[in-house]
Coordinates of C-alpha atoms and ligand atoms in Angstrom, one line a residue:
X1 CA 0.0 0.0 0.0
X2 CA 1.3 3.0 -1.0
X3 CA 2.1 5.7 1.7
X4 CA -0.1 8.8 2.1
X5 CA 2.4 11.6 1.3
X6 CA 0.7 13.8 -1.3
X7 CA -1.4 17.1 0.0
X8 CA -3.3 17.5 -3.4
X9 CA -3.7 15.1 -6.7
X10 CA -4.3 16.4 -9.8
X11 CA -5.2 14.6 -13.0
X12 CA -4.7 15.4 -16.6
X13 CA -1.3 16.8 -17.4
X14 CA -1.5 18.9 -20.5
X15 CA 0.0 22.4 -20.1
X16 CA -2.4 23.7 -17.5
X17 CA -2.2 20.6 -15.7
X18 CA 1.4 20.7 -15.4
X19 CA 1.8 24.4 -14.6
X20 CA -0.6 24.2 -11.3
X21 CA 1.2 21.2 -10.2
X22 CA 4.7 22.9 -10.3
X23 CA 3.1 26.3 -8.7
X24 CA 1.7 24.5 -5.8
X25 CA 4.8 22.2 -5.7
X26 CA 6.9 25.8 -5.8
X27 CA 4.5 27.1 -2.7
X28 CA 5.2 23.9 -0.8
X29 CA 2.8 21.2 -1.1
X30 CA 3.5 17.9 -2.6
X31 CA 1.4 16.9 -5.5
X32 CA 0.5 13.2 -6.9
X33 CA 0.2 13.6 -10.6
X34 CA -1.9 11.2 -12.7
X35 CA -2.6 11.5 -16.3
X36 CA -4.8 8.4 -18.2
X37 CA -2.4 8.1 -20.5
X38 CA 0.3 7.3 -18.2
X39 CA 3.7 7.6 -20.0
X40 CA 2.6 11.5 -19.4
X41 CA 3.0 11.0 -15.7
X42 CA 6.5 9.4 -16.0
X43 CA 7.4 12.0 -19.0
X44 CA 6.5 14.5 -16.4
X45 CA 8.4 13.5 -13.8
X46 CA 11.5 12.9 -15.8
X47 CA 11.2 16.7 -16.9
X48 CA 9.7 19.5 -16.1
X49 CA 9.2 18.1 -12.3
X50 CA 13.1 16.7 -12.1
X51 CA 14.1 17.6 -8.6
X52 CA 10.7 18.9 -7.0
X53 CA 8.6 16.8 -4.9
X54 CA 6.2 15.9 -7.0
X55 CA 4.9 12.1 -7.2
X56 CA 3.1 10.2 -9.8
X57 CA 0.6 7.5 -10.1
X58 CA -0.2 5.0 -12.7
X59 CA -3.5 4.3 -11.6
X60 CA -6.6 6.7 -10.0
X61 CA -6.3 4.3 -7.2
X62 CA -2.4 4.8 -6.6
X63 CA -3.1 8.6 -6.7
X64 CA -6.2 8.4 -4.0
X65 CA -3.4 5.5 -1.8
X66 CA -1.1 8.8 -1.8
X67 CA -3.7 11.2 -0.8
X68 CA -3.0 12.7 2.7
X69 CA -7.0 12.7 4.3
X70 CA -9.1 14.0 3.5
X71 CA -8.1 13.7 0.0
X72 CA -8.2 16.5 -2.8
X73 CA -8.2 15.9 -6.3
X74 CA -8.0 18.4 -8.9
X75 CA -9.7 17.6 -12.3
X76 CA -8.2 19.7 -15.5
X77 CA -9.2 17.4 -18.3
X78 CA -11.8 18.4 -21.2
X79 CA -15.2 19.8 -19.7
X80 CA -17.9 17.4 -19.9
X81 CA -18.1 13.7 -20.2
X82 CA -14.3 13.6 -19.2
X83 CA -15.0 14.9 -15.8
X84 CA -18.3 12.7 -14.9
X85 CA -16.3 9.8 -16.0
X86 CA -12.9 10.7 -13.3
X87 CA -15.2 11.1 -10.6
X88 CA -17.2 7.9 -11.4
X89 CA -12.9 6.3 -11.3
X90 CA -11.9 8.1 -8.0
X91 CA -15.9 7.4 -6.1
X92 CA -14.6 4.0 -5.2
X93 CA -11.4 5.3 -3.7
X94 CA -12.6 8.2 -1.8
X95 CA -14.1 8.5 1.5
X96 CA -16.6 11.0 3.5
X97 CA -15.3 14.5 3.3
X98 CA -12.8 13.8 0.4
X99 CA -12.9 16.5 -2.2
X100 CA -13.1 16.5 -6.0
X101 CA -12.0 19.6 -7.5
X102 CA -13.3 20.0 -11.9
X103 CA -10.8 23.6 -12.6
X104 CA -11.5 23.0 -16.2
X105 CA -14.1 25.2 -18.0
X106 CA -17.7 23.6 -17.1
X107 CA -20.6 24.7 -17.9
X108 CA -22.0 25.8 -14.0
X109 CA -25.3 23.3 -14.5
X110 CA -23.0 20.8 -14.5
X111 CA -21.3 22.2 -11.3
X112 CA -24.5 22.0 -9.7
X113 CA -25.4 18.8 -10.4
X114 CA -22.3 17.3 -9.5
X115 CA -22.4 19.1 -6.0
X116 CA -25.6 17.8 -5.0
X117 CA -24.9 14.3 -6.4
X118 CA -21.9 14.2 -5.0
X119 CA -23.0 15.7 -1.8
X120 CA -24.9 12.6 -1.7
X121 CA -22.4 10.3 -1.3
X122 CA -20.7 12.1 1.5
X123 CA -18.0 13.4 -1.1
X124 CA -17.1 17.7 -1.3
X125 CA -17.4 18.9 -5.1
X126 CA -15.5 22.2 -6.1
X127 CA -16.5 23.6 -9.5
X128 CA -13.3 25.9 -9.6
X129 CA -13.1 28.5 -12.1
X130 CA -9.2 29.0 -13.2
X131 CA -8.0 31.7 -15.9
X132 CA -4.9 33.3 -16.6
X133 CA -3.4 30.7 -19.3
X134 CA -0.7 28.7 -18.8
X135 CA 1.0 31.7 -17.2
X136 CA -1.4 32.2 -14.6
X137 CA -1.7 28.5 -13.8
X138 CA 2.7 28.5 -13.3
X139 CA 3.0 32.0 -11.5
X140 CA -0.8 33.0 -10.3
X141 CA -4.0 32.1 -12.1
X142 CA -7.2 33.6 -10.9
X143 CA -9.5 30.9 -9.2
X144 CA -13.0 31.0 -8.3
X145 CA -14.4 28.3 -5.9
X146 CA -17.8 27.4 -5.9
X147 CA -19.7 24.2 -5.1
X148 CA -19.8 22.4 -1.2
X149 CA -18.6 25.4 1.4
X150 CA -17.7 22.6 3.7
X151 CA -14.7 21.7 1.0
X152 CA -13.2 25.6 1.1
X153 CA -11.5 25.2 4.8
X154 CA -9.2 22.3 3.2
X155 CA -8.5 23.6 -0.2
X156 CA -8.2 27.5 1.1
X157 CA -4.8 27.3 2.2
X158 CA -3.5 25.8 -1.4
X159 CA -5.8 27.7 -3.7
X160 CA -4.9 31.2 -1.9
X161 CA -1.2 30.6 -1.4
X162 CA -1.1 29.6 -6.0
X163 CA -3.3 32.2 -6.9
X164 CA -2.4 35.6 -8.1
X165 CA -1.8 38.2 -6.1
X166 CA -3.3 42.1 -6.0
X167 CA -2.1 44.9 -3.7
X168 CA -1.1 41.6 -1.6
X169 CA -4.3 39.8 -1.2
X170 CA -4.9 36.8 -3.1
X171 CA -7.1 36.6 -6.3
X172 CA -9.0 33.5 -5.0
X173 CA -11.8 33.3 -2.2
X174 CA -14.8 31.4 -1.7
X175 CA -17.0 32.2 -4.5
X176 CA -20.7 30.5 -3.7
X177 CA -22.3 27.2 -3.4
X178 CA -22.7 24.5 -6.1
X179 CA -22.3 26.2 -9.4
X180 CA -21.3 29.9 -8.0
X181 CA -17.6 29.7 -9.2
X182 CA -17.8 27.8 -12.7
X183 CA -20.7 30.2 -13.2
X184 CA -18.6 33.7 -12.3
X185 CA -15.8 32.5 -14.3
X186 CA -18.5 32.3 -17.3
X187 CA -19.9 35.7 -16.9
X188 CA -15.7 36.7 -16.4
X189 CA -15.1 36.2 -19.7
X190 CA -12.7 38.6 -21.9
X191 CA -15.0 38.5 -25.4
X192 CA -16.5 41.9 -24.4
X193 CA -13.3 43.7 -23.5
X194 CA -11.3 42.1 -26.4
X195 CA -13.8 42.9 -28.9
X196 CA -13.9 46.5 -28.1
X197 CA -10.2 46.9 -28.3
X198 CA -10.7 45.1 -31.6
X199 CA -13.3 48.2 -32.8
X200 CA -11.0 50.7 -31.8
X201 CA -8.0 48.9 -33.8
X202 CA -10.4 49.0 -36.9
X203 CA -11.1 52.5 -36.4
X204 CA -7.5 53.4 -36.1
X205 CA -6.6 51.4 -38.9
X206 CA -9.1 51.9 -41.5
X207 CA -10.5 55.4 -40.5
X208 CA -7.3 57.3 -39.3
X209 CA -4.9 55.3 -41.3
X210 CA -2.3 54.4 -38.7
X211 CA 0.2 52.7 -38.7
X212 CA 0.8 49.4 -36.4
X213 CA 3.8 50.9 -34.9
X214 CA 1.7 54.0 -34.2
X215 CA -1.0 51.8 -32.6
X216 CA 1.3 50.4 -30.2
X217 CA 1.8 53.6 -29.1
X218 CA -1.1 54.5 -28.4
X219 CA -1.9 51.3 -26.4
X220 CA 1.7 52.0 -24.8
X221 CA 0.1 55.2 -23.3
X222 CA -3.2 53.8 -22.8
X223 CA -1.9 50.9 -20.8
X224 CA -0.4 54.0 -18.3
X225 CA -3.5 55.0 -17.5
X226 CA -7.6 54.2 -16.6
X227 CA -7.3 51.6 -19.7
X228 CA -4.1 50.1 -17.7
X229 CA -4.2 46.0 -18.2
X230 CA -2.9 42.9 -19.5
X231 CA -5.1 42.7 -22.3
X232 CA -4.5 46.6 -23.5
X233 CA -0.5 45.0 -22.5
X234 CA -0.5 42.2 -25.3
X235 CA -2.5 44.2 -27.9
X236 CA 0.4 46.6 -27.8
X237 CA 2.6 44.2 -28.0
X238 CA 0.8 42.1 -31.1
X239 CA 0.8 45.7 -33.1
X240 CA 4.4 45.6 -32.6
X241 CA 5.2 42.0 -33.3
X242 CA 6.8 41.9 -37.1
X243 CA 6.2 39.0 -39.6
X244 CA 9.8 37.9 -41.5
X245 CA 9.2 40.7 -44.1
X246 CA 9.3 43.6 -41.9
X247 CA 5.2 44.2 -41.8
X248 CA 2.9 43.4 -38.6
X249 CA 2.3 39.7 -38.0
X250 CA -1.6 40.6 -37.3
X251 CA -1.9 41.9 -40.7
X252 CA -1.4 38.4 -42.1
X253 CA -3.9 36.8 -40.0
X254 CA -6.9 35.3 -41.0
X255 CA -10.0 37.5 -39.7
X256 CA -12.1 35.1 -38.6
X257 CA -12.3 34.1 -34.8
X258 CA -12.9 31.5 -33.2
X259 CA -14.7 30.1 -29.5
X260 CA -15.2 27.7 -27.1
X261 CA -18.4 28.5 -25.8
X262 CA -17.9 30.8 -22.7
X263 CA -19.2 33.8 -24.5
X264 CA -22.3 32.0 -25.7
X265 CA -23.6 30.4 -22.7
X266 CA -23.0 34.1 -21.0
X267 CA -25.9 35.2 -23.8
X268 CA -27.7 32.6 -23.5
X269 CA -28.0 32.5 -19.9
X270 CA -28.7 36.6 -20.2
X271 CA -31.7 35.5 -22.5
X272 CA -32.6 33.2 -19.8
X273 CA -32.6 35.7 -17.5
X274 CA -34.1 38.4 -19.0
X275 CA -30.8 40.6 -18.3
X276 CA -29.4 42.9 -21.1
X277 CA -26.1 41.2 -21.4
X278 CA -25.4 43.0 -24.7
X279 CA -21.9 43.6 -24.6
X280 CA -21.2 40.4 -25.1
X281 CA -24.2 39.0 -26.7
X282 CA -22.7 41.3 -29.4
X283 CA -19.2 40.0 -29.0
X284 CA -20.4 36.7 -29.5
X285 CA -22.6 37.7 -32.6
X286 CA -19.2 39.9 -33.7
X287 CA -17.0 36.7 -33.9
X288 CA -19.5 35.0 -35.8
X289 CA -20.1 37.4 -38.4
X290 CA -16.0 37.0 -38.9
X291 CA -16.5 33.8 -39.8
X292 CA -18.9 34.1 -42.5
X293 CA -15.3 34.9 -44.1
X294 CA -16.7 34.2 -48.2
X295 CA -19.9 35.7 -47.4
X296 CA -18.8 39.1 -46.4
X297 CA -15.7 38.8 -49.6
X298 CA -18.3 38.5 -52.0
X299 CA -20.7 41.7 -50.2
X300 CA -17.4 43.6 -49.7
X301 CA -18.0 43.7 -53.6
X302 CA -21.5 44.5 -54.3
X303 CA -22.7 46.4 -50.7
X304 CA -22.8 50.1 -50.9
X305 CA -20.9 52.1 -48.4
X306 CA -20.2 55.3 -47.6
X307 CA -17.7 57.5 -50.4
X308 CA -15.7 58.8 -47.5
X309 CA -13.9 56.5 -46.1
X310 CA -11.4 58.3 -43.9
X311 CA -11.1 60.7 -41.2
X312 CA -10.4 64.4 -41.9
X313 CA -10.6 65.8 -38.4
X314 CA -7.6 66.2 -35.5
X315 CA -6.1 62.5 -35.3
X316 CA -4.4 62.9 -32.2
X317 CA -7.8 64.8 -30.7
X318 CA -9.6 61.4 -31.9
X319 CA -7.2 58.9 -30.8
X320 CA -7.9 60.4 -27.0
X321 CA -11.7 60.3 -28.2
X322 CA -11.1 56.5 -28.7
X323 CA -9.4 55.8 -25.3
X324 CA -12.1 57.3 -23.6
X325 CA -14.5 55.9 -25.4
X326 CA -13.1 52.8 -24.7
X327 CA -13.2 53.5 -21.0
X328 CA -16.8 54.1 -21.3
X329 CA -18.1 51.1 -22.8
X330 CA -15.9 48.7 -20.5
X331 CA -17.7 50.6 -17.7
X332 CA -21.0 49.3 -19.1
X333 CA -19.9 46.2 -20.1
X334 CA -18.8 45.3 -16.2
X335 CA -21.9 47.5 -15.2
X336 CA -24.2 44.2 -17.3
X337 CA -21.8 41.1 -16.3
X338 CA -22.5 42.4 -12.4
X339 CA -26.2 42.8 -13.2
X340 CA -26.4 39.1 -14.6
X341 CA -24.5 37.6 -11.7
X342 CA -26.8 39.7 -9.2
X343 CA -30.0 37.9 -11.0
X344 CA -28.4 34.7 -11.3
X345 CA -27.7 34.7 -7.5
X346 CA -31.2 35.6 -6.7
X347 CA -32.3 32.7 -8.8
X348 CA -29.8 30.2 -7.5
X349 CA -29.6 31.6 -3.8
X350 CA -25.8 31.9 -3.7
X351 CA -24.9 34.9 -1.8
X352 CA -22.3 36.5 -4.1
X353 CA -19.6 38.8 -2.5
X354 CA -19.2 41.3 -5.6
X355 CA -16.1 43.1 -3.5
X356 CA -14.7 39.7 -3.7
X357 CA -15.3 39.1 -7.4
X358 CA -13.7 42.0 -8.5
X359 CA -10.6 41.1 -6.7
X360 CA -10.7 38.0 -7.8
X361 CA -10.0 39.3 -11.4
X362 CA -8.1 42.1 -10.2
X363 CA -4.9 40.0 -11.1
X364 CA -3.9 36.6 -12.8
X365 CA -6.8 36.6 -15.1
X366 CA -7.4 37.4 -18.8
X367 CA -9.2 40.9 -18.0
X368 CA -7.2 41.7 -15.0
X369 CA -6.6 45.6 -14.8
X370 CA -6.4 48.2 -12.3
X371 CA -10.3 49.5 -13.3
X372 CA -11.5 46.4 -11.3
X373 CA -10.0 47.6 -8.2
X374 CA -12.3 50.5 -8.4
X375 CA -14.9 48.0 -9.0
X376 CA -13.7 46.4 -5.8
X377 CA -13.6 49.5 -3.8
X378 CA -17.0 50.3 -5.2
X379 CA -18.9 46.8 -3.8
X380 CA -16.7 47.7 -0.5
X381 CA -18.1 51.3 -0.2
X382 CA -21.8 49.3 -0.8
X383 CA -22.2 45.7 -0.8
X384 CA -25.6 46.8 -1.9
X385 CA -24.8 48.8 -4.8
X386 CA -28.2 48.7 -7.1
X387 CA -25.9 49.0 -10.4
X388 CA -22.2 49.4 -11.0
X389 CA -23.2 52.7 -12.7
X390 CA -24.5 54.6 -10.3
X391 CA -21.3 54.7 -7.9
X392 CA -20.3 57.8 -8.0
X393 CA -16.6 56.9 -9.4
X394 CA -18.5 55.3 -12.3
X395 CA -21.2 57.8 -12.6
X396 CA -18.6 60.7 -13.5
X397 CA -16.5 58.6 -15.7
X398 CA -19.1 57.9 -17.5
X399 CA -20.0 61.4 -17.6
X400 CA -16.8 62.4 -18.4
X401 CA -16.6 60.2 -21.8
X402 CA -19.8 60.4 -22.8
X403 CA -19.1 63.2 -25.7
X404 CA -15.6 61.4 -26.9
X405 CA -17.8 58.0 -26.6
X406 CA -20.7 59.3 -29.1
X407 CA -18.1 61.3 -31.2
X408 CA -16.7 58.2 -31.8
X409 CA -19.7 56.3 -32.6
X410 CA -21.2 58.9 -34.7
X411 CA -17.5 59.1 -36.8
X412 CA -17.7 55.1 -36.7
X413 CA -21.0 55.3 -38.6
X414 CA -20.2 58.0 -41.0
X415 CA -16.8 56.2 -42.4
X416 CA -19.0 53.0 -42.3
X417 CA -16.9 51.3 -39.5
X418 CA -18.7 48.8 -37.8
X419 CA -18.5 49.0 -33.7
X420 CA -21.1 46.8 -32.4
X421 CA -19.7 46.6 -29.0
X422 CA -19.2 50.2 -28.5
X423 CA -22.4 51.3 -29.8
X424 CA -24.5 48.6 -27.9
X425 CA -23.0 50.0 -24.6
X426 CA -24.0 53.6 -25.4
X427 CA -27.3 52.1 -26.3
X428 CA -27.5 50.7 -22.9
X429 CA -26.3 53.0 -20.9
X430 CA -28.5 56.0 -23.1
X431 CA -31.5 53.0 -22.5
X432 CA -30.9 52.7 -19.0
X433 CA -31.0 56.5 -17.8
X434 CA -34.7 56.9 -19.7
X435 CA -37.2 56.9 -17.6
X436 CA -39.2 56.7 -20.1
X437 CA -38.7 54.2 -23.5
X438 CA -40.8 53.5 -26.3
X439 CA -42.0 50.2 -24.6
X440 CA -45.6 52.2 -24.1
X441 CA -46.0 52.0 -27.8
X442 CA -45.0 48.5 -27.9
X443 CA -47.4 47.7 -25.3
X444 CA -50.5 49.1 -27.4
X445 CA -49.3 47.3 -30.3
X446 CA -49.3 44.1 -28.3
X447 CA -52.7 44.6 -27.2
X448 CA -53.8 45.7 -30.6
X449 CA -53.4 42.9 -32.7
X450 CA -53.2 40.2 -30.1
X451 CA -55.5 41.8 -27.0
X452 CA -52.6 41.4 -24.6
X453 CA -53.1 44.1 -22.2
X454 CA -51.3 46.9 -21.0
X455 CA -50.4 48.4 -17.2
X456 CA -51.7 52.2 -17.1
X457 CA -49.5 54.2 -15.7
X458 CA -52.0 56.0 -13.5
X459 CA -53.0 53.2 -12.4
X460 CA -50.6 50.2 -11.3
X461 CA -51.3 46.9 -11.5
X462 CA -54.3 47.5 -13.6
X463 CA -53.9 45.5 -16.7
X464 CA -56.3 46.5 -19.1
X465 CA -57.5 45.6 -22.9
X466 CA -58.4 48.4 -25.3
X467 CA -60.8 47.7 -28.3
X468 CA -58.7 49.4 -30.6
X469 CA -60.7 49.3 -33.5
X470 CA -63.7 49.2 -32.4
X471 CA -64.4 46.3 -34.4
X472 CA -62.2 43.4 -32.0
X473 CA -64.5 41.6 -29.0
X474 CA -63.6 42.8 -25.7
X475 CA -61.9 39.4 -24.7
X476 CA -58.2 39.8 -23.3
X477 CA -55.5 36.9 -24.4
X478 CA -54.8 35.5 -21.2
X479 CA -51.1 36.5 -20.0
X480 CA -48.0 34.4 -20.3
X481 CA -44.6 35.9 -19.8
X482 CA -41.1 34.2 -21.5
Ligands
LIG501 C1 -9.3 32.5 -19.2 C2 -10.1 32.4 -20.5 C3 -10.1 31.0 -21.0 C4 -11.0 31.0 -22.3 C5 -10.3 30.1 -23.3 C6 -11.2 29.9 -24.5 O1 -9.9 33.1 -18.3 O2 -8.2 32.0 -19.1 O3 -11.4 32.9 -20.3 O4 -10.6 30.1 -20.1 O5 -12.2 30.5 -22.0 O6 -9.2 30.8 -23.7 O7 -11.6 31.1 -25.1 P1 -12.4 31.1 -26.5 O8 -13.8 31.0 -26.2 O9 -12.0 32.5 -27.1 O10 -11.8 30.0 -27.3

C-alpha cells in the first residue's frame, strides 16, 4: 500500500495541468500527478518536475493511496463527459469529506449537479473557475471556488497561497455554493473587452490610417493610464510584433475568430434571465459574423458604403476620443456582467460577494486591470450597490466620456466602420438613464393585434384591454410571460 504523502492530486497533465502542479509544488505542497495516458505521468516527472517533490501514479487508485486525508483531487481534463467519468474512477477510492475539485471550463449546470450528487455520497465537489493561461496556472492564475462550502476550509490554504496576487491579497476566495464559481468564471469572460479593443483597432486602422507601430503607441500610453491591463499590454505588444518581411504579423492573420463557448452560454444564460447582457451578446454575434469569411468577400463587392472612407478631423484629438470611449463602454460592459450575476444569484440563492469578485479578477486573469480595483472599492463602499453605474466613481466617468464616446460612434457610422460593441454600450447606458422608452408604444401594439393588455401608468397593476378598433370583441388573451 502506497504511503499517504501527497497534500493534493491532480489529474490530466497537459500544459495547464502541469503548470498548477509545479506552482503548488513551488509554494510547498507535494502533489500526486496522474494523467490516463500514463507515459505522461513518467514523462512528467523525468522533466519538467526533475528535482521537485512531486509524485506520480499510474493508476486513479495509486493517486487516491497517496492522498493525505481528507483527499483533494483536482480535475483539469476536457469539460464534460471527461469529468463525470474521473469522478465515477476516484468514487470508489474516496471517502466521507474527500474533495473532488473539476478547474476546467464547465458549464455551472454541470457544477451543480455534480455538488448535490456528490453531496450525496458524503464526497465535497468544487467547481473551480481557473484563468490566466498557462501563465497564470505557473506564477498565479485567478481561481474561483464554488460548489460544497464545507470543502473551502481544506482547499483554502493551497488555492490562496497559487493564486495571483493584487495589492497583496490573493485573487482566489470562496465564490458560492454548487455552481457559483464555474458560473462567475463564465460571466468573467474577456470576449467583451477584447472585442472592443478590436473596434478601436479597426477605427485606427481603417478610418485614421495608422500605422501598427503608431498603434502600439497608443496602447503604450493607454496601458499607463484608466485603460491600464494585461489585455490593452499584449495588444500593444501584437501591433508591434513583425512577420519575416518587416510588416505586422496581425496583418497576415486570418480575420475570422474563433470560441469555445464561454461567451455564448454568458448570452444565452442573459436570454434566460431576462438581463441585457449585450456587450457580449454582441461579442459573440461579432465573432461570428467574422467567420462568414466568403460571405462578407463576395458583399465587400456589391454592398454600398459610404464615399468617405477616412477621417479628416484632429487624429491625435480622436485617438484620445477612442481611449475614452473605450473607458466608457468597458464601464457598461462590467456594469451588465455584475447585473447578470446579481440575478443569477437571486435565482440560484448563492450569496455572491461582488467586492470579492472584482478582486478576484483584479490579477492573474485574462481581464485583470487596475479598473477592477475601483470595481472592488465600489462593492466595498456598498455591498448593496443597485448598479455598477450609479457609484459615483463610475457615474462621473461615465459622464466624463460620454461626448468622446458618441463622437466616436457617430464618426464610426459615417466612415461606415462597424462597432457593435461600442455602440450597444451607449445604447445601454443612453436605455438605462430613460425613464421613459418606447416600450408604451410597444405595449399598445401588443394589445392591438393580439389583445394582450397593457399596465396604465395612473394606475398600477391594472392591466387592461383596449378595443382598438372598435371592431375586435372585448376578450383579453390570457397573459404568459417568456
Ligand atoms: C481564461 C479564458 C479562457 C478561455 C479560453 C477559450 O480566463 O483563461 O477565459 O478560459 O475560455 O481561452 O476562449 P475562446 O472561447 O475564445 O476560445
Amino acid at each position: 500500500m502506497a504511503e499517504a504523502v501527497a497534500d493534493i492530486g491532480l489529474i490530466g497533465l497537459a500544459v495547464m495541468g502541469q503548470n498548477l502542479i509545479l506552482n503548488m509544488n513551488d509554494h510547498g505542497f507535494t502533489v500526486c500527478a496522474y494523467n490516463r495516458t500514463t507515459s505522461k505521468v513518467d514523462a512528467f516527472l523525468e522533466n519538467e518536475a526533475k528535482g521537485t517533490n512531486i509524485v506520480g501514479a499510474h493508476s486513479v487508485q495509486e493517486l487516491c493511496a497517496k492522498l493525505k486525508r481528507p483527499r483533494k483531487v483536482v480535475l483539469l481534463v476536457k469539460a464534460g463527459s471527461a469529468v463525470d467519468a474521473f469522478i465515477d474512477q476516484l468514487l470508489p477510492y474516496m471517502e466521507e469529506g474527500d474533495i473532488i475539485i473539476d478547474g476546467g471550463n464547465s458549464h455551472f449546470p454541470d457544477s451543480i449537479r455534480r455538488t448535490e450528487e456528490l453531496q450525496k455520497k458524503g464526497i465535497l465537489f468544487v467547481g473551480s473557475g481557473v484563468s490566466g493561461g498557462e501563465e497564470g496556472a505557473r506564477y498565479g492564475p485567478s481561481l474561483m471556488p464554488g460548489g460544497n462550502p464545507a470543502a473551502w476550509e481544506s482547499i483554502k490554504p493551497i488555492f490562496q497561497a497559487i493564486a495571483a496576487k493584487a495589492d497583496g491579497e490573493p485573487c482566489c476566495d470562496w465564490v458560492g455554493e454548487t455552481g457559483a464559481g464555474h458560473y462567475v468564471k463564465m460571466v468573467h469572460n474577456e470576449y467583451g473587452d477584447m472585442q472592443l479593443i478590436s473596434e478601436v483597432y479597426q477605427i485606427m486602422h481603417e478610418g485614421l490610417d495608422l500605422t501598427h507601430d503608431e498603434m502600439a503607441e497608443v496602447f503604450t500610453e493607454w496601458n499607463k493610464g484608466d485603460l491600464d491591463s494585461f489585455l490593452i499590454e499584449i495588444t500593444r505588444d501584437i501591433l508591434k510584433y513583425k512577420d519575416e518581411d518587416g510588416s505586422a504579423l496581425v496583418t497576415k492573420i486570418r480575420d475570422t475568430a474563433g470560441q469555445k463557448g464561454t461567451g455564448k452560454w454568458t448570452g444565452i444564460d442573459s436570454l434566460d434571465r431576462g438581463i441585457p447582457v449585450t456587450l457580449i451578446g454582441e461579442a459573440v454575434y461579432a465573432r461570428c459574423l467574422s467567420s462568414l469569411k466568403d460571405e462578407r468577400v463576395r458583399a465587400s463587392k456589391i454592398l454600398e458604403g459610404p464615399k468617405n472612407k477616412k477621417y479628416s478631423g484632429d487624429k491625435k484629438a480622436f485617438v484620445d476620443q477612442l481611449g475614452q470611449a473605450l473607458y466608457a463602454a468597458k464601464i457598461v460592459s462590467y456594469a451588465q456582467g455584475f447585473m447578470l450575476m446579481r440575478q443569477a444569484a437571486k435565482d440560484n440563492n448563492w450569496k455572491l460577494n461582488n467586492a470579492g469578485i472584482a478582486l478576484m479578477w483584479r490579477g492573474g486573469c485574462i481581464i485583470r486591470s487596475a479598473f477592477l480595483g475601483k470595481i472592488k472599492d465600489a462593492y466595498t463602499n456598498n455591498p448593496e450597490l443597485e448598479n455598477l453605474l450609479f457609484d459615483p466613481f463610475f457615474q462621473e466617468a461615465t459622464a466624463k466620456a460620454q461626448d468622446a464616446w458618441r463622437n466616436v460612434i457617430a464618426q464610426a457610422v459615417i466612415l461606415g466602420i462597424p462597432t457593435p460593441a461600442l455602440s450597444t454600450a451607449l445604447n445601454f447606458y443612453d436605455g438605462l438613464r430613460h425613464e421613459m422608452l418606447p416600450a408604451n408604444l410597444l405595449q399598445a401594439q401588443r394589445d392591438y393585434f393580439g389583445a394582450h393588455t397593457y399596465e396604465r401608468l395612473d394606475a398600477p397593476g391594472t392591466w387592461v384591454h383596449t378595443n382598438w378598433t372598435g371592431k375586435g370583441g372585448r376578450v383579453a388573451a390570457s397573459t404568459y410571460d417568456a
